[in-house]
Amino acid sequence: MSSESPIRLEFCACSDVGRVRKRNEDSLAVDEDRGWAVLADGMGGYRGGDVASRMAVEVTLQCLERELVAPDDNEAERVAAVLEVAVREANAEIRAAAARDSALSGMGSTLVVAAFLADRVLTAHVGDSRMYRLRGGVLEQLTRDHTMLQQLVDAGILAPEEVAHSQFRGLLTRGLGVSPVVLPESGSHSAFPRDVFLLCSDGLTDMLDDAAIATVLEPVESGVMRLEEAADRLVALANERGGRDNISVILVRMAA
């Protein structure tokens, strides 16, 4: 965000259709100069999912570019407020497009957006696209899924070990385009040199558990593997294990 930041950001983004889907309904984008990353997953089974995810990313970036232009716009509170505005604008634009074109009726998308500052990362998300941080070899999920499954786990109705085989997988409780009002969940997380951040669609996390993801990312943290190699490896592993959905990955490394 700031040219005076003592931390340099390294970015890598890739997306793959997987082995089952006929088209890729994920969209993603990064702005390395400003420190922004955006990823969206068009809702499976909905017409126009690819349109919705593309709109989610485009509208989000347009809002950030419009609102974060003044020298003091890299203050954390200001950035956090703009991220929420961007999510709401994306929701409104998706709903408006669906209302104009009956072929797009019912389209929707998840969204996760991250803005990296000098010593922290601010996030806003809706749905089950995730953001993780690897620090000291420990992988931590920074976002909380907006799914029926997560609600059941939170309520103690479903044990974490039952998640992988649950019939409630993929049932979202929040998404863009679903209702006139969307409630984005915001986060603020510390960012240290050598931290590795991962934004991804559920096409990755449905195929790979946290341990498998951490194993791939650890060489990136230590500096012995390039981001591009790790991203390709994550996608390849997800495909090897079934590739049931589109697989999208954004990796960001805080380099001293």
C-alpha positions as a LaTeX table, in Angstrom:
\begin{tabular}{lrrr}
\hline
Residue & $x$ (\AA) & $y$ (\AA) & $z$ (\AA) \\
\hline
Met1 & 0.00 & 0.00 & 0.00 \\
Ser2 & 2.66 & 2.52 & 1.01 \\
Ser3 & 5.86 & 3.02 & $-0.95$ \\
Glu4 & 7.62 & 3.53 & 2.40 \\
Ser5 & 6.65 & 0.07 & 3.66 \\
Pro6 & 9.65 & $-1.82$ & 5.05 \\
Ile7 & 8.18 & $-5.07$ & 3.79 \\
Arg8 & 8.24 & $-6.21$ & 0.18 \\
Leu9 & 5.35 & $-8.32$ & $-1.04$ \\
Glu10 & 5.72 & $-11.25$ & $-3.43$ \\
Phe11 & 2.55 & $-12.40$ & $-5.23$ \\
Cys12 & 1.53 & $-15.40$ & $-7.30$ \\
Ala13 & $-1.92$ & $-16.32$ & $-8.60$ \\
Cys14 & $-3.18$ & $-19.31$ & $-10.56$ \\
Ser15 & $-6.47$ & $-21.03$ & $-11.36$ \\
Asp16 & $-7.34$ & $-24.42$ & $-12.84$ \\
Val17 & $-10.63$ & $-25.89$ & $-14.03$ \\
Gly18 & $-9.98$ & $-29.18$ & $-12.22$ \\
Arg19 & $-10.85$ & $-32.65$ & $-13.48$ \\
Val20 & $-14.65$ & $-32.63$ & $-13.28$ \\
Arg21 & $-16.07$ & $-29.20$ & $-14.14$ \\
Lys22 & $-16.47$ & $-28.16$ & $-17.76$ \\
Arg23 & $-15.72$ & $-24.49$ & $-17.14$ \\
Asn24 & $-13.87$ & $-22.42$ & $-14.57$ \\
Glu25 & $-16.25$ & $-20.33$ & $-12.46$ \\
Asp26 & $-13.48$ & $-18.95$ & $-10.22$ \\
Ser27 & $-12.01$ & $-15.47$ & $-10.71$ \\
Leu28 & $-9.00$ & $-13.86$ & $-9.08$ \\
Ala29 & $-6.74$ & $-10.83$ & $-9.34$ \\
Val30 & $-3.81$ & $-9.20$ & $-7.56$ \\
Asp31 & $-2.44$ & $-5.67$ & $-7.54$ \\
Glu32 & 1.17 & $-6.04$ & $-6.46$ \\
Asp33 & 1.87 & $-2.30$ & $-6.30$ \\
Arg34 & $-1.03$ & $-1.60$ & $-3.94$ \\
Gly35 & $-0.88$ & $-4.89$ & $-2.04$ \\
Trp36 & $-4.36$ & $-6.17$ & $-2.91$ \\
Ala37 & $-5.57$ & $-9.71$ & $-3.56$ \\
Val38 & $-9.11$ & $-10.74$ & $-4.53$ \\
Leu39 & $-10.59$ & $-14.20$ & $-5.15$ \\
Ala40 & $-14.15$ & $-15.26$ & $-5.92$ \\
Asp41 & $-15.87$ & $-18.58$ & $-6.59$ \\
Gly42 & $-19.05$ & $-18.58$ & $-8.67$ \\
Met43 & $-21.60$ & $-20.72$ & $-6.90$ \\
Gly44 & $-21.67$ & $-24.25$ & $-8.31$ \\
Gly45 & $-24.92$ & $-25.18$ & $-9.96$ \\
Tyr46 & $-26.02$ & $-21.59$ & $-10.48$ \\
Arg47 & $-26.35$ & $-20.17$ & $-13.97$ \\
Gly48 & $-23.88$ & $-17.39$ & $-14.53$ \\
Gly49 & $-21.51$ & $-18.41$ & $-11.75$ \\
Asp50 & $-18.53$ & $-17.39$ & $-13.85$ \\
Val51 & $-20.17$ & $-14.03$ & $-14.57$ \\
Ala52 & $-20.86$ & $-13.45$ & $-10.88$ \\
Ser53 & $-17.30$ & $-14.28$ & $-9.76$ \\
Arg54 & $-15.79$ & $-12.08$ & $-12.47$ \\
Met55 & $-18.07$ & $-9.19$ & $-11.45$ \\
Ala56 & $-17.20$ & $-9.72$ & $-7.78$ \\
Val57 & $-13.49$ & $-9.31$ & $-8.48$ \\
Glu58 & $-13.86$ & $-6.43$ & $-10.93$ \\
Val59 & $-16.25$ & $-4.38$ & $-8.79$ \\
Thr60 & $-14.13$ & $-4.93$ & $-5.69$ \\
Leu61 & $-10.96$ & $-3.70$ & $-7.38$ \\
Gln62 & $-12.77$ & $-0.74$ & $-8.95$ \\
Cys63 & $-14.05$ & 0.31 & $-5.53$ \\
Leu64 & $-10.60$ & 0.05 & $-3.94$ \\
Glu65 & $-9.02$ & 2.03 & $-6.78$ \\
Arg66 & $-11.70$ & 4.72 & $-6.48$ \\
Glu67 & $-11.72$ & 5.03 & $-2.70$ \\
Leu68 & $-8.07$ & 4.51 & $-1.73$ \\
Val69 & $-6.29$ & 7.32 & $-3.54$ \\
Ala70 & $-5.35$ & 9.91 & $-0.88$ \\
Pro71 & $-2.03$ & 9.73 & 1.05 \\
Asp72 & $-3.82$ & 8.85 & 4.31 \\
Asp73 & $-5.92$ & 6.12 & 2.68 \\
Asn74 & $-3.50$ & 3.42 & 3.85 \\
Glu75 & $-4.64$ & 3.85 & 7.47 \\
Ala76 & $-6.03$ & 0.55 & 8.71 \\
Glu77 & $-9.47$ & 1.88 & 9.73 \\
Arg78 & $-9.96$ & 3.57 & 6.38 \\
Val79 & $-8.93$ & 0.49 & 4.41 \\
Ala80 & $-11.15$ & $-1.80$ & 6.49 \\
Ala81 & $-14.16$ & 0.43 & 5.87 \\
Val82 & $-13.51$ & 0.49 & 2.12 \\
Leu83 & $-13.21$ & $-3.31$ & 1.97 \\
Glu84 & $-16.71$ & $-3.61$ & 3.42 \\
Val85 & $-18.05$ & $-1.03$ & 0.98 \\
Ala86 & $-16.48$ & $-2.98$ & $-1.89$ \\
Val87 & $-18.18$ & $-6.21$ & $-0.86$ \\
Arg88 & $-21.55$ & $-4.49$ & $-0.64$ \\
Glu89 & $-21.07$ & $-2.85$ & $-4.04$ \\
Ala90 & $-20.17$ & $-6.21$ & $-5.58$ \\
Asn91 & $-23.34$ & $-7.71$ & $-4.13$ \\
Ala92 & $-25.48$ & $-4.89$ & $-5.52$ \\
Glu93 & $-23.91$ & $-5.09$ & $-8.99$ \\
Ile94 & $-24.36$ & $-8.86$ & $-9.20$ \\
Arg95 & $-28.02$ & $-8.59$ & $-8.21$ \\
Ala96 & $-28.60$ & $-5.77$ & $-10.70$ \\
Ala97 & $-27.03$ & $-7.78$ & $-13.54$ \\
Ala98 & $-29.17$ & $-10.80$ & $-12.68$ \\
Ala99 & $-32.29$ & $-8.63$ & $-12.68$ \\
Arg100 & $-31.45$ & $-7.28$ & $-16.14$ \\
Asp101 & $-30.79$ & $-10.68$ & $-17.73$ \\
Ser102 & $-33.06$ & $-13.62$ & $-16.95$ \\
Ala103 & $-30.34$ & $-16.02$ & $-18.14$ \\
Leu104 & $-28.27$ & $-14.90$ & $-15.14$ \\
Ser105 & $-31.08$ & $-15.22$ & $-12.60$ \\
Gly106 & $-29.89$ & $-16.87$ & $-9.40$ \\
Met107 & $-26.18$ & $-16.34$ & $-10.02$ \\
Gly108 & $-23.98$ & $-15.80$ & $-6.98$ \\
Ser109 & $-20.41$ & $-15.89$ & $-5.73$ \\
Thr110 & $-18.17$ & $-16.11$ & $-2.73$ \\
Leu111 & $-15.54$ & $-13.42$ & $-2.19$ \\
Val112 & $-12.38$ & $-12.96$ & $-0.16$ \\
Val113 & $-10.34$ & $-9.77$ & $-0.45$ \\
Ala114 & $-7.12$ & $-8.87$ & 1.35 \\
Ala115 & $-5.27$ & $-5.57$ & 1.64 \\
Phe116 & $-1.67$ & $-5.79$ & 2.87 \\
Leu117 & $-0.27$ & $-2.93$ & 4.93 \\
Ala118 & 3.22 & $-2.58$ & 6.37 \\
Asp119 & 2.66 & $-4.85$ & 9.36 \\
Arg120 & $-0.78$ & $-6.35$ & 8.95 \\
Val121 & $-3.33$ & $-7.62$ & 6.48 \\
Leu122 & $-6.97$ & $-6.59$ & 6.44 \\
Thr123 & $-9.60$ & $-8.92$ & 5.04 \\
Ala124 & $-13.28$ & $-9.05$ & 4.15 \\
His125 & $-15.04$ & $-12.18$ & 3.00 \\
Val126 & $-18.39$ & $-13.76$ & 2.24 \\
Gly127 & $-18.86$ & $-17.50$ & 1.73 \\
Asp128 & $-16.33$ & $-20.33$ & 1.98 \\
Ser129 & $-13.37$ & $-19.07$ & $-0.01$ \\
Arg130 & $-10.60$ & $-18.87$ & 2.57 \\
Met131 & $-7.46$ & $-17.10$ & 3.68 \\
Tyr132 & $-4.65$ & $-18.77$ & 5.61 \\
Arg133 & $-1.35$ & $-17.65$ & 7.13 \\
Leu134 & 1.73 & $-19.85$ & 7.52 \\
Arg135 & 4.09 & $-18.64$ & 10.24 \\
Gly136 & 6.84 & $-20.69$ & 11.83 \\
Gly137 & 5.59 & $-23.79$ & 10.05 \\
Val138 & 2.11 & $-23.40$ & 11.59 \\
Leu139 & $-0.83$ & $-22.94$ & 9.22 \\
Glu140 & $-3.75$ & $-20.90$ & 10.58 \\
Gln141 & $-7.10$ & $-20.33$ & 8.89 \\
Leu142 & $-7.79$ & $-16.59$ & 9.18 \\
Thr143 & $-11.31$ & $-16.60$ & 7.75 \\
Arg144 & $-14.37$ & $-18.45$ & 8.99 \\
Asp145 & $-16.54$ & $-20.31$ & 6.47 \\
His146 & $-20.07$ & $-19.01$ & 6.03 \\
Thr147 & $-21.59$ & $-22.47$ & 5.60 \\
Met148 & $-24.23$ & $-24.66$ & 7.19 \\
Leu149 & $-21.43$ & $-27.08$ & 8.02 \\
Gln150 & $-19.50$ & $-24.47$ & 10.00 \\
Gln151 & $-22.63$ & $-23.55$ & 11.93 \\
Leu152 & $-23.16$ & $-27.18$ & 12.88 \\
Val153 & $-19.55$ & $-27.46$ & 14.05 \\
Asp154 & $-19.80$ & $-24.20$ & 16.02 \\
Ala155 & $-22.99$ & $-25.45$ & 17.70 \\
Gly156 & $-21.34$ & $-28.72$ & 18.68 \\
Ile157 & $-23.80$ & $-30.73$ & 16.61 \\
Leu158 & $-21.07$ & $-32.00$ & 14.29 \\
Ala159 & $-17.57$ & $-33.01$ & 15.35 \\
Pro160 & $-14.65$ & $-31.60$ & 13.34 \\
Glu161 & $-13.62$ & $-35.12$ & 12.27 \\
Glu162 & $-17.06$ & $-35.64$ & 10.69 \\
Val163 & $-16.71$ & $-32.63$ & 8.42 \\
Ala164 & $-15.05$ & $-34.39$ & 5.48 \\
His165 & $-17.99$ & $-36.75$ & 4.96 \\
Ser166 & $-20.88$ & $-34.45$ & 5.82 \\
Gln167 & $-23.84$ & $-34.02$ & 3.47 \\
Phe168 & $-23.85$ & $-30.32$ & 4.34 \\
Arg169 & $-20.59$ & $-29.54$ & 2.54 \\
Gly170 & $-20.89$ & $-26.60$ & 0.20 \\
Leu171 & $-24.17$ & $-25.22$ & 1.58 \\
Leu172 & $-23.48$ & $-21.50$ & 2.01 \\
Thr173 & $-25.15$ & $-19.31$ & 4.60 \\
Arg174 & $-23.83$ & $-16.10$ & 3.02 \\
Gly175 & $-22.97$ & $-15.25$ & $-0.57$ \\
Leu176 & $-22.92$ & $-12.39$ & $-3.04$ \\
Gly177 & $-26.06$ & $-12.02$ & $-5.10$ \\
Val178 & $-28.23$ & $-14.03$ & $-2.72$ \\
Ser179 & $-30.07$ & $-11.22$ & $-0.93$ \\
Pro180 & $-30.32$ & $-7.41$ & $-1.12$ \\
Val181 & $-28.19$ & $-7.00$ & 2.00 \\
Val182 & $-24.89$ & $-8.85$ & 2.47 \\
Leu183 & $-22.92$ & $-8.96$ & 5.72 \\
Pro184 & $-19.19$ & $-9.23$ & 5.02 \\
Glu185 & $-16.98$ & $-10.54$ & 7.82 \\
Ser186 & $-13.89$ & $-8.40$ & 8.42 \\
Gly187 & $-10.53$ & $-9.35$ & 9.87 \\
Ser188 & $-7.25$ & $-7.72$ & 10.88 \\
His189 & $-4.18$ & $-9.93$ & 11.21 \\
Ser190 & $-0.51$ & $-9.32$ & 11.94 \\
Ala191 & 1.96 & $-9.74$ & 9.09 \\
Phe192 & 5.64 & $-10.44$ & 9.77 \\
Pro193 & 8.59 & $-10.91$ & 7.40 \\
Arg194 & 8.57 & $-14.44$ & 5.88 \\
Asp195 & 4.86 & $-14.95$ & 6.57 \\
Val196 & 3.12 & $-16.77$ & 3.72 \\
Phe197 & $-0.55$ & $-16.03$ & 3.04 \\
Leu198 & $-2.89$ & $-18.19$ & 0.97 \\
Leu199 & $-6.23$ & $-17.18$ & $-0.53$ \\
Cys200 & $-8.08$ & $-20.08$ & $-2.14$ \\
Ser201 & $-11.40$ & $-21.45$ & $-3.34$ \\
Asp202 & $-12.94$ & $-24.57$ & $-1.84$ \\
Gly203 & $-11.74$ & $-26.54$ & $-4.83$ \\
Leu204 & $-8.40$ & $-26.62$ & $-3.00$ \\
Thr205 & $-9.55$ & $-27.12$ & 0.58 \\
Asp206 & $-12.07$ & $-29.84$ & $-0.28$ \\
Met207 & $-9.20$ & $-31.89$ & $-1.71$ \\
Leu208 & $-6.33$ & $-31.01$ & 0.67 \\
Asp209 & $-6.37$ & $-30.81$ & 4.45 \\
Asp210 & $-4.42$ & $-28.20$ & 6.39 \\
Ala211 & $-1.47$ & $-30.53$ & 6.97 \\
Ala212 & $-1.02$ & $-31.14$ & 3.24 \\
Ile213 & $-1.24$ & $-27.42$ & 2.48 \\
Ala214 & 1.29 & $-26.58$ & 5.20 \\
Thr215 & 3.74 & $-29.16$ & 3.86 \\
Val216 & 3.69 & $-27.47$ & 0.46 \\
Leu217 & 4.04 & $-23.95$ & 1.87 \\
Glu218 & 6.82 & $-24.56$ & 4.41 \\
Pro219 & 9.63 & $-24.42$ & 1.79 \\
Val220 & 8.23 & $-21.05$ & 0.64 \\
Glu221 & 8.47 & $-19.66$ & 4.17 \\
Ser222 & 12.07 & $-20.81$ & 4.45 \\
Gly223 & 12.89 & $-19.34$ & 1.04 \\
Val224 & 13.90 & $-22.56$ & $-0.71$ \\
Met225 & 10.83 & $-22.71$ & $-3.00$ \\
Arg226 & 9.38 & $-20.03$ & $-5.24$ \\
Leu227 & 5.74 & $-19.02$ & $-4.89$ \\
Glu228 & 5.01 & $-20.20$ & $-8.42$ \\
Glu229 & 6.31 & $-23.68$ & $-7.66$ \\
Ala230 & 4.20 & $-23.93$ & $-4.51$ \\
Ala231 & 1.06 & $-22.72$ & $-6.27$ \\
Asp232 & 1.53 & $-25.23$ & $-9.08$ \\
Arg233 & 2.13 & $-27.98$ & $-6.52$ \\
Leu234 & $-1.07$ & $-27.16$ & $-4.61$ \\
Val235 & $-3.13$ & $-27.28$ & $-7.80$ \\
Ala236 & $-1.47$ & $-30.51$ & $-8.94$ \\
Leu237 & $-2.11$ & $-32.20$ & $-5.59$ \\
Ala238 & $-5.76$ & $-31.15$ & $-5.59$ \\
Asn239 & $-6.14$ & $-32.62$ & $-9.07$ \\
Glu240 & $-4.34$ & $-35.81$ & $-8.08$ \\
Arg241 & $-6.84$ & $-36.26$ & $-5.27$ \\
Gly242 & $-9.87$ & $-35.85$ & $-7.49$ \\
Gly243 & $-10.05$ & $-32.24$ & $-8.70$ \\
Arg244 & $-13.81$ & $-32.20$ & $-8.14$ \\
Asp245 & $-14.07$ & $-28.41$ & $-8.48$ \\
Asn246 & $-12.22$ & $-25.44$ & $-9.91$ \\
Ile247 & $-8.99$ & $-24.79$ & $-7.99$ \\
Ser248 & $-7.79$ & $-21.23$ & $-7.43$ \\
Val249 & $-4.82$ & $-20.08$ & $-5.39$ \\
Ile250 & $-3.24$ & $-16.73$ & $-4.53$ \\
Leu251 & 0.02 & $-16.84$ & $-2.56$ \\
Val252 & 1.57 & $-13.79$ & $-0.90$ \\
Arg253 & 4.91 & $-13.78$ & 0.91 \\
Met254 & 6.12 & $-11.01$ & 3.16 \\
Ala255 & 9.78 & $-10.63$ & 2.22 \\
Ala256 & 12.07 & $-8.56$ & 4.45 \\
\hline
\end{tabular}
